[in-house]
Short mmCIF file of C-alpha atoms in Angstrom, two decimals:
data_model
loop_
_atom_site.label_atom_id
_atom_site.label_comp_id
_atom_site.label_asym_id
_atom_site.label_seq_id
_atom_site.Cartn_x
_atom_site.Cartn_y
_atom_site.Cartn_z
CA UNK A 1 -60.46 -106.21 -4.09
CA UNK A 2 -58.71 -102.63 -4.10
CA UNK A 3 -54.60 -102.06 -3.95
CA UNK A 4 -53.55 -99.53 -1.72
CA UNK A 5 -50.89 -97.40 -3.44
CA UNK A 6 -47.73 -96.36 -1.66
CA UNK A 7 -44.50 -94.12 -2.20
CA UNK A 8 -41.21 -94.20 -0.50
CA UNK A 9 -39.75 -90.87 -0.02
CA UNK A 10 -35.77 -90.89 0.02
CA UNK A 11 -34.85 -87.79 1.91
CA UNK A 12 -30.78 -86.96 1.00
CA UNK A 13 -29.07 -85.08 3.71
CA UNK A 14 -25.94 -82.72 2.87
CA UNK A 15 -26.36 -82.29 -0.73
CA UNK A 16 -27.34 -78.78 -1.85
CA UNK A 17 -30.05 -79.12 -4.22
CA UNK A 18 -29.62 -78.82 -8.07
CA UNK A 19 -28.50 -75.87 -10.59
CA UNK A 20 -31.06 -75.03 -13.60
CA UNK A 21 -29.22 -74.77 -16.83
CA UNK A 22 -30.91 -71.00 -17.07
CA UNK A 23 -28.67 -70.45 -13.98
CA UNK A 24 -25.44 -72.00 -15.32
CA UNK A 25 -26.25 -69.63 -18.35
CA UNK A 26 -26.60 -66.15 -16.63
CA UNK A 27 -23.85 -67.09 -14.64
CA UNK A 28 -21.74 -67.48 -17.64
CA UNK A 29 -22.94 -64.35 -19.45
CA UNK A 30 -22.18 -61.74 -16.44
CA UNK A 31 -19.00 -63.50 -16.16
CA UNK A 32 -18.33 -63.10 -20.06
CA UNK A 33 -19.50 -59.41 -19.99
CA UNK A 34 -17.40 -58.64 -16.75
CA UNK A 35 -14.28 -60.46 -18.57
CA UNK A 36 -14.89 -58.39 -21.36
CA UNK A 37 -14.57 -55.21 -19.73
CA UNK A 38 -11.90 -56.15 -17.77
CA UNK A 39 -9.98 -57.01 -20.84
CA UNK A 40 -11.37 -53.31 -22.30
CA UNK A 41 -9.78 -51.20 -19.62
CA UNK A 42 -6.84 -53.70 -19.67
CA UNK A 43 -6.04 -52.41 -23.42
CA UNK A 44 -6.75 -48.88 -22.51
CA UNK A 45 -4.50 -48.66 -19.48
CA UNK A 46 -1.70 -50.17 -21.46
CA UNK A 47 -1.95 -48.12 -24.72
CA UNK A 48 -2.06 -45.09 -22.58
CA UNK A 49 0.86 -45.95 -21.10
CA UNK A 50 2.69 -46.77 -24.24
CA UNK A 51 1.68 -43.32 -25.66
CA UNK A 52 2.62 -41.44 -22.38
CA UNK A 53 6.25 -43.24 -22.67
CA UNK A 54 6.30 -42.61 -25.93
CA UNK A 55 5.45 -38.75 -25.23
CA UNK A 56 8.04 -38.20 -22.52
CA UNK A 57 11.10 -39.92 -24.57
CA UNK A 58 10.58 -37.98 -27.60
CA UNK A 59 10.51 -34.91 -25.36
CA UNK A 60 13.46 -36.04 -23.72
CA UNK A 61 15.16 -36.80 -27.13
CA UNK A 62 14.06 -32.95 -28.24
CA UNK A 63 15.16 -30.73 -25.22
CA UNK A 64 18.77 -33.23 -25.58
CA UNK A 65 18.93 -31.88 -29.15
CA UNK A 66 18.16 -28.31 -28.82
CA UNK A 67 20.51 -28.18 -26.16
CA UNK A 68 23.41 -29.48 -28.18
CA UNK A 69 22.35 -27.30 -31.25
CA UNK A 70 22.03 -24.51 -29.39
CA UNK A 71 25.80 -25.04 -27.91
CA UNK A 72 27.19 -25.53 -31.41
CA UNK A 73 25.81 -22.71 -33.09
CA UNK A 74 27.12 -20.78 -30.45
CA UNK A 75 30.39 -22.02 -30.46
CA UNK A 76 30.38 -21.81 -34.73
CA UNK A 77 33.13 -20.05 -36.89
CA UNK A 78 31.88 -20.71 -39.46
CA UNK A 79 28.01 -22.61 -41.22
CA UNK A 80 27.95 -24.46 -44.52
CA UNK A 81 24.84 -25.94 -45.94
CA UNK A 82 24.23 -28.61 -48.38
CA UNK A 83 24.17 -26.81 -51.93
CA UNK A 84 24.44 -23.71 -50.53
CA UNK A 85 20.46 -22.92 -49.80
CA UNK A 86 20.35 -21.13 -45.91
CA UNK A 87 16.91 -21.06 -46.86
CA UNK A 88 15.36 -24.52 -46.40
CA UNK A 89 18.76 -27.45 -46.28
CA UNK A 90 18.81 -30.90 -44.85
CA UNK A 91 22.06 -30.65 -43.62
CA UNK A 92 24.03 -28.45 -41.58
CA UNK A 93 28.02 -28.26 -40.93
CA UNK A 94 29.49 -26.65 -38.18
CA UNK A 95 32.95 -25.71 -38.21
CA UNK A 96 34.19 -24.89 -34.52
CA UNK A 97 37.77 -24.18 -32.88
CA UNK A 98 40.27 -26.84 -32.65
CA UNK A 99 39.31 -28.51 -35.74
CA UNK A 100 36.18 -29.82 -34.85
CA UNK A 101 33.82 -30.56 -37.12
CA UNK A 102 29.82 -30.95 -36.40
CA UNK A 103 27.27 -32.13 -38.93
CA UNK A 104 23.64 -32.49 -39.26
CA UNK A 105 21.62 -34.24 -41.33
CA UNK A 106 17.96 -34.88 -41.36
CA UNK A 107 16.61 -38.03 -42.55
CA UNK A 108 13.19 -38.91 -42.46
CA UNK A 109 11.89 -38.32 -38.64
CA UNK A 110 15.50 -38.45 -37.51
CA UNK A 111 17.97 -36.20 -36.95
CA UNK A 112 21.84 -36.93 -37.02
CA UNK A 113 24.22 -35.64 -35.58
CA UNK A 114 28.61 -36.66 -36.43
CA UNK A 115 31.38 -35.35 -34.46
CA UNK A 116 34.74 -34.98 -36.36
CA UNK A 117 37.93 -33.77 -34.78
CA UNK A 118 41.24 -33.77 -37.15
CA UNK A 119 39.53 -35.52 -39.95
CA UNK A 120 38.59 -38.12 -37.61
CA UNK A 121 35.18 -39.65 -35.98
CA UNK A 122 34.63 -38.63 -32.16
CA UNK A 123 31.14 -38.93 -31.62
CA UNK A 124 27.42 -39.35 -33.17
CA UNK A 125 24.43 -38.80 -31.59
CA UNK A 126 20.56 -39.81 -33.11
CA UNK A 127 17.59 -37.83 -32.18
CA UNK A 128 13.86 -38.84 -33.29
CA UNK A 129 10.66 -36.55 -34.17
CA UNK A 130 7.24 -37.31 -33.86
CA UNK A 131 6.42 -39.19 -37.03
CA UNK A 132 4.93 -37.19 -39.71
CA UNK A 133 7.42 -34.15 -38.88
CA UNK A 134 9.26 -31.82 -41.61
CA UNK A 135 12.41 -30.06 -40.45
CA UNK A 136 15.27 -27.94 -41.98
CA UNK A 137 17.86 -25.69 -41.13
CA UNK A 138 18.09 -22.30 -42.26
CA UNK A 139 20.22 -19.11 -41.09
CA UNK A 140 19.56 -15.32 -41.13
CA UNK A 141 22.83 -13.35 -41.88
CA UNK A 142 21.29 -9.74 -41.40
CA UNK A 143 20.37 -11.00 -37.49
CA UNK A 144 23.77 -13.26 -37.44
CA UNK A 145 21.26 -16.32 -36.51
CA UNK A 146 20.97 -19.79 -37.34
CA UNK A 147 18.82 -22.88 -36.29
CA UNK A 148 16.18 -25.61 -37.03
CA UNK A 149 12.47 -25.12 -38.03
CA UNK A 150 10.14 -28.51 -37.05
CA UNK A 151 6.64 -28.72 -38.24
CA UNK A 152 5.21 -31.39 -36.30
CA UNK A 153 1.84 -32.60 -37.36
CA UNK A 154 -1.00 -32.31 -34.32
CA UNK A 155 -4.15 -33.87 -33.93
CA UNK A 156 -7.25 -31.70 -34.34
CA UNK A 157 -10.50 -33.09 -33.32
CA UNK A 158 -13.54 -31.82 -34.49
CA UNK A 159 -17.11 -32.11 -32.96
CA UNK A 160 -17.75 -35.61 -35.61
CA UNK A 161 -15.21 -37.16 -34.00
CA UNK A 162 -16.66 -36.80 -30.51
CA UNK A 163 -20.08 -37.73 -31.34
CA UNK A 164 -18.51 -41.28 -32.86
CA UNK A 165 -16.96 -40.32 -36.30
CA UNK A 166 -14.02 -41.24 -37.71
CA UNK A 167 -13.25 -38.51 -39.64
CA UNK A 168 -10.39 -35.69 -38.14
CA UNK A 169 -7.64 -33.76 -39.56
CA UNK A 170 -3.86 -33.45 -39.22
CA UNK A 171 -2.46 -29.48 -38.31
CA UNK A 172 0.92 -28.71 -38.14
CA UNK A 173 2.23 -27.26 -35.31
CA UNK A 174 5.72 -24.91 -35.94
CA UNK A 175 8.57 -25.27 -33.76
CA UNK A 176 12.01 -23.42 -33.80
CA UNK A 177 15.32 -23.23 -32.69
CA UNK A 178 17.19 -20.01 -33.23
CA UNK A 179 20.81 -19.06 -31.68
CA UNK A 180 23.12 -16.47 -32.22
CA UNK A 181 26.25 -17.41 -34.56
CA UNK A 182 29.84 -17.25 -32.39
CA UNK A 183 28.52 -16.16 -29.51
CA UNK A 184 29.33 -18.56 -26.76
CA UNK A 185 26.54 -17.78 -24.18
CA UNK A 186 28.39 -19.89 -21.69
CA UNK A 187 30.83 -16.77 -21.65
CA UNK A 188 27.80 -14.68 -20.98
CA UNK A 189 27.76 -14.53 -16.96
CA UNK A 190 31.61 -14.49 -16.52
CA UNK A 191 32.36 -10.86 -15.74
CA UNK A 192 35.55 -9.44 -15.15
CA UNK A 193 36.62 -7.83 -11.85
CA UNK A 194 38.36 -4.56 -12.64
CA UNK A 195 41.00 -3.86 -10.05
CA UNK A 196 40.69 -1.86 -7.32
CA UNK A 197 42.35 1.59 -7.21
CA UNK A 198 44.59 2.29 -4.14
CA UNK A 199 43.99 5.48 -2.26
CA UNK A 200 46.36 6.93 -0.01
#
């Protein structure tokens, strides 16, 4: 007697076919790579934005400081340096008409400006220099000039840096702000009109 085998086929309509474990692993790998690229890009963009904002802020601070110290030196009646050193001094005291005294002081990478009138402080400013900068005040008596010299660090990258090496050297760039003592440039453009002679 011979048995007949039979099989039952069940068809499921509307249900998608299953996903293999290999496909899941591949999809997760691709998603991880894309996420890593996105995070790296976002980090680079945010770092570039911070550096740009810092550079703009430092530039604005330096521009305002340059304008103020020029104006103060131009209007000075006398200058005083710390310990009488006119070549390299961390402090500069400017005496102006009307019992006004402006004192500049260098402390690290910051420059402080304090204005006093009749022995009362009326204003104070703070200016920032790039980290690693060195500054000092000086006077050129022969030329009747005074100012400030700033050694600003500059990153100098060599060919090994571009090849992936982390070796870099720091160079210094010298910046100077020099002004004539006691000459107010704001009065230079004023022209005195001569009276016209009457002719008969």
